[in-house]
PDB file of C-alpha atoms in Angstrom:
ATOM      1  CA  UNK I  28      -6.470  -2.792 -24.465  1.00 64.00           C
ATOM      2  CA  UNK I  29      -4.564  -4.253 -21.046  1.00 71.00           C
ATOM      3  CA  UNK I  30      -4.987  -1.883 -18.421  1.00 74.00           C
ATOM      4  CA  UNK I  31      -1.905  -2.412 -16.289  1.00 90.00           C
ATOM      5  CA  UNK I  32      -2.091  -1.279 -12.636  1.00 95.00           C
ATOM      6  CA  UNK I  33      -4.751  -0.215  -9.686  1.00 96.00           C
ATOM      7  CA  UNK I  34      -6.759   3.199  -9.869  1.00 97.00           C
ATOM      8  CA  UNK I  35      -8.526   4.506  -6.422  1.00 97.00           C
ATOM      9  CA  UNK I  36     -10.370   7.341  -5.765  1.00 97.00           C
ATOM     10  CA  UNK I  37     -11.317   9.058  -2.148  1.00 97.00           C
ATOM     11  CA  UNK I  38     -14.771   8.329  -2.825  1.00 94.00           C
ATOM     12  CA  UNK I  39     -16.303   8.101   0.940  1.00 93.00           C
ATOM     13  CA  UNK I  40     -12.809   8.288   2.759  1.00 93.00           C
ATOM     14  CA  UNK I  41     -12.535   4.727   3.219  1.00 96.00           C
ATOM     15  CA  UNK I  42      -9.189   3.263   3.055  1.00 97.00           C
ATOM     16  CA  UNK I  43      -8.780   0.378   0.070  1.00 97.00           C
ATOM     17  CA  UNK I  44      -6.964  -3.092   1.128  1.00 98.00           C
ATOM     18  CA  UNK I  45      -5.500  -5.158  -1.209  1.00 97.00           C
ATOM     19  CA  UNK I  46      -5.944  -8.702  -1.376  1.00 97.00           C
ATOM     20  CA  UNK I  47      -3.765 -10.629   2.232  1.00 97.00           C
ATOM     21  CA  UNK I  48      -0.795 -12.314   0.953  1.00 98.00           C
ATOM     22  CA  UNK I  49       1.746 -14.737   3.294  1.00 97.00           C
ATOM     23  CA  UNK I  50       4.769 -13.822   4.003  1.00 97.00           C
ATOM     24  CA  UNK I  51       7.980 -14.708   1.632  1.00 97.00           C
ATOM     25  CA  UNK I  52      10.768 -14.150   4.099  1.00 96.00           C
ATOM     26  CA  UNK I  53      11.822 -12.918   7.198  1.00 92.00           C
ATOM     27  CA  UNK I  54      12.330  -9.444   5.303  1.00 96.00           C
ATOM     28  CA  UNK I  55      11.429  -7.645   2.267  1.00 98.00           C
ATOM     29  CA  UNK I  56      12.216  -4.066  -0.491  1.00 98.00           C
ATOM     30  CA  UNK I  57       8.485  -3.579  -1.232  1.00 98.00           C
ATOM     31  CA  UNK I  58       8.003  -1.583  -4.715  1.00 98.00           C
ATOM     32  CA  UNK I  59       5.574   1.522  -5.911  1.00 98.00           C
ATOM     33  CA  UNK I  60       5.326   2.721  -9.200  1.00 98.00           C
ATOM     34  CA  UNK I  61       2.976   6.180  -8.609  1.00 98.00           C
ATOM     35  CA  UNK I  62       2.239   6.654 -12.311  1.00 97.00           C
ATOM     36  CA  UNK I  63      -1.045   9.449 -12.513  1.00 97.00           C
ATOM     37  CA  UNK I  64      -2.143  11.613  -9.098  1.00 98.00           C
ATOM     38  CA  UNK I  65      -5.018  13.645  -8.879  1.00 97.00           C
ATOM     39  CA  UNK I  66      -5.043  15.644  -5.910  1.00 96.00           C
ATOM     40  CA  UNK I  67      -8.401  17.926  -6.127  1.00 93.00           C
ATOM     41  CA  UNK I  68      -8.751  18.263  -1.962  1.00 94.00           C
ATOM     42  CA  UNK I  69      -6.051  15.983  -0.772  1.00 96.00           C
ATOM     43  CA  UNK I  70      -2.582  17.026  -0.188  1.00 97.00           C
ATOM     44  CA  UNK I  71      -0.972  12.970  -0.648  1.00 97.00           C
ATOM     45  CA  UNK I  72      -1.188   9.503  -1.479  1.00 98.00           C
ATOM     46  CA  UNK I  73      -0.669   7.132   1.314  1.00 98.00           C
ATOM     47  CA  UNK I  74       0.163   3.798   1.241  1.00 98.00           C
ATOM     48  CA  UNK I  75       0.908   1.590   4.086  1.00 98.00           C
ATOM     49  CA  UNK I  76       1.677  -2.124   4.492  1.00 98.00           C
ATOM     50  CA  UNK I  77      -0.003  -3.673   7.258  1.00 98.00           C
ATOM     51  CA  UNK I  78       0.930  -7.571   8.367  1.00 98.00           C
ATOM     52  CA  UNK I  79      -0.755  -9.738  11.174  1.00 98.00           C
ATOM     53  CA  UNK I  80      -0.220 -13.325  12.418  1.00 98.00           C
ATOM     54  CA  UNK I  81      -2.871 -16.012  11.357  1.00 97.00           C
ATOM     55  CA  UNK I  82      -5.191 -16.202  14.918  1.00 97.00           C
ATOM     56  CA  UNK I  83      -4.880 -12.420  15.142  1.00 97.00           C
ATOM     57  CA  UNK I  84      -8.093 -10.617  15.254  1.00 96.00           C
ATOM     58  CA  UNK I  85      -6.161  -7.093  14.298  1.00 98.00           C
ATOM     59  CA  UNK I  86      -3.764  -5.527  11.482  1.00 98.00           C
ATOM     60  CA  UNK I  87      -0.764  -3.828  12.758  1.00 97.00           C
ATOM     61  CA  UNK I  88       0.810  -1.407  11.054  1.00 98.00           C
ATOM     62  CA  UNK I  89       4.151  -2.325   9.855  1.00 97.00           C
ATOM     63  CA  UNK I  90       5.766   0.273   7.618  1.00 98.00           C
ATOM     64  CA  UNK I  91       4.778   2.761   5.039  1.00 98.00           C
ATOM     65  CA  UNK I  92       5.724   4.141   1.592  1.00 98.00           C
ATOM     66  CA  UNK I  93       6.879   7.996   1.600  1.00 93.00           C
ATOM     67  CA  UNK I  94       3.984  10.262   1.747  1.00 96.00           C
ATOM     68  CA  UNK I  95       3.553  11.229  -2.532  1.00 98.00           C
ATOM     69  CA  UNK I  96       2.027  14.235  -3.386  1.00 97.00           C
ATOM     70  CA  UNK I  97       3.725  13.761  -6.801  1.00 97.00           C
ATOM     71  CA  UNK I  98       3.888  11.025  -9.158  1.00 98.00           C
ATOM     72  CA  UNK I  99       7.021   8.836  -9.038  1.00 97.00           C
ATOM     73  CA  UNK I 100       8.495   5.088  -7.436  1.00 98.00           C
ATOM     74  CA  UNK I 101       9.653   4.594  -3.890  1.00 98.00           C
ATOM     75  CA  UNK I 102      10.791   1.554  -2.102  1.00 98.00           C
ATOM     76  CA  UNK I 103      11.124   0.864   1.255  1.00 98.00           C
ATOM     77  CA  UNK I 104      12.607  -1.875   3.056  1.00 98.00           C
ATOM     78  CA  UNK I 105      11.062  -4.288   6.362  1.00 97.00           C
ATOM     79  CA  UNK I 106      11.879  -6.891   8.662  1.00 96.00           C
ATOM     80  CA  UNK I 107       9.592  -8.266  11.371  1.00 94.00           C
ATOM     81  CA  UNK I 108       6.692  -8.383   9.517  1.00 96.00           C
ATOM     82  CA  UNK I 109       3.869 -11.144  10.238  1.00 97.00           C
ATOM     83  CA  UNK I 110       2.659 -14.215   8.480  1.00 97.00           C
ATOM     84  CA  UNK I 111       0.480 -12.108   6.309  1.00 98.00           C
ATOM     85  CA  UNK I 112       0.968  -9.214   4.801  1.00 98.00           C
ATOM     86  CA  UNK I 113      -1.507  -6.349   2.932  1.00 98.00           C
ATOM     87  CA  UNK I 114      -1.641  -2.972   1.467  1.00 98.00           C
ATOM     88  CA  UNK I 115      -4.042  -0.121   2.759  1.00 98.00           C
ATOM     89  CA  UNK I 116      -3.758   2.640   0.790  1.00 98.00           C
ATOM     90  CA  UNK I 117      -5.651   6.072   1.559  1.00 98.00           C
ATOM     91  CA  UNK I 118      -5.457  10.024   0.766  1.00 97.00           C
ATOM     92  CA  UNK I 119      -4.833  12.392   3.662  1.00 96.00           C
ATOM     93  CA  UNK I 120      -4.252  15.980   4.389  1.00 94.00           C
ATOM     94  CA  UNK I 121      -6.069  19.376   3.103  1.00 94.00           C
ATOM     95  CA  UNK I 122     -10.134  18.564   2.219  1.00 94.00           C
ATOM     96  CA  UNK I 123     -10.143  15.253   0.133  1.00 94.00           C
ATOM     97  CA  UNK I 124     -12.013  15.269  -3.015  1.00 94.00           C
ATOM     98  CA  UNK I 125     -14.598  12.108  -4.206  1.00 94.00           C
ATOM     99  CA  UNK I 126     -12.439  12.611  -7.496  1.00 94.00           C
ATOM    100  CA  UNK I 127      -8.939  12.658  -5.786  1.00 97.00           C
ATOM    101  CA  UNK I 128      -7.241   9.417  -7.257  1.00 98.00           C
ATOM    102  CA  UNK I 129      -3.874   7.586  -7.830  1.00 98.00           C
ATOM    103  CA  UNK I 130      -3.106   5.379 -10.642  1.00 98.00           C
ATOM    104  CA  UNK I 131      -0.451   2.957  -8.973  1.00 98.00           C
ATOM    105  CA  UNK I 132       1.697  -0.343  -9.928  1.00 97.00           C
ATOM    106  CA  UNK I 133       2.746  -2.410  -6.995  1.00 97.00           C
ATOM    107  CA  UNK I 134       5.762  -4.575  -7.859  1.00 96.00           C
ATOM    108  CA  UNK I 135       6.445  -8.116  -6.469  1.00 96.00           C
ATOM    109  CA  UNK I 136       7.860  -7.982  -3.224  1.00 97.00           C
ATOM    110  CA  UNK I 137      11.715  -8.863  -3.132  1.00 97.00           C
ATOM    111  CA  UNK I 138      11.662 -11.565   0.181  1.00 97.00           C
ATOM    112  CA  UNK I 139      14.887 -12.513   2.035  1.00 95.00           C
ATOM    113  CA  UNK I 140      16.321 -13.927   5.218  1.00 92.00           C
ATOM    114  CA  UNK I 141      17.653 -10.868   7.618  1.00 80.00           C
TER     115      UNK I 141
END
């Protein structure tokens, strides 16, 4: 059996990265499929979508998914992101659990021009 999809947990707190990815136009819809949240301590899901250029030493922060303390998809749409781009995703609010997890399908993101 294919398991399709990422699964975190809170563990220690520390927020999970995905793998850095280059940029694929000057904007972009990223895509979230929240499919299974457990939410033992937590109160949400977070994930955000950092970028930086490539002789940065720093990630800046350059938009974020809606704040899910339920499953379900969102979207949301950038422009002036960096030459690379990468996913932190984290669990915030209340007293986080090392069992609090999310079960998560990040689609493709849609580049364009402006």
């Amino acid at each position: 059996m294919a398991v399709i999809g990422t699964t975190v947990f809170y563990l220690d707190g520390n927020a999970y990265y995905s793998p850095e990815f280059g940029r694929g136009g000057l904007a972009a819809t990223f895509s979230v499929d929240l499919t299974q949240l457990v939410l033992g301590g937590a109160t949400s899901f977070l994930i955000g979508i950092e970028s930086r250029n490539a002789d940065d030493t720093t990630w800046t922060a350059s938009g974020a998914f809606g704040s899910f303390s339920s499953v379900g998809a969102d979207q949301v749409d950038l422009t002036g992101l960096k030459e690379i781009v990468r996913f932190k995703y984290s669990f915030a609010g209340g007293t986080p659990a090392a069992s609090d997890a999310a079960h998560f399908l990040m689609m493709a993101p849609s580049w364009r021009p402006y």
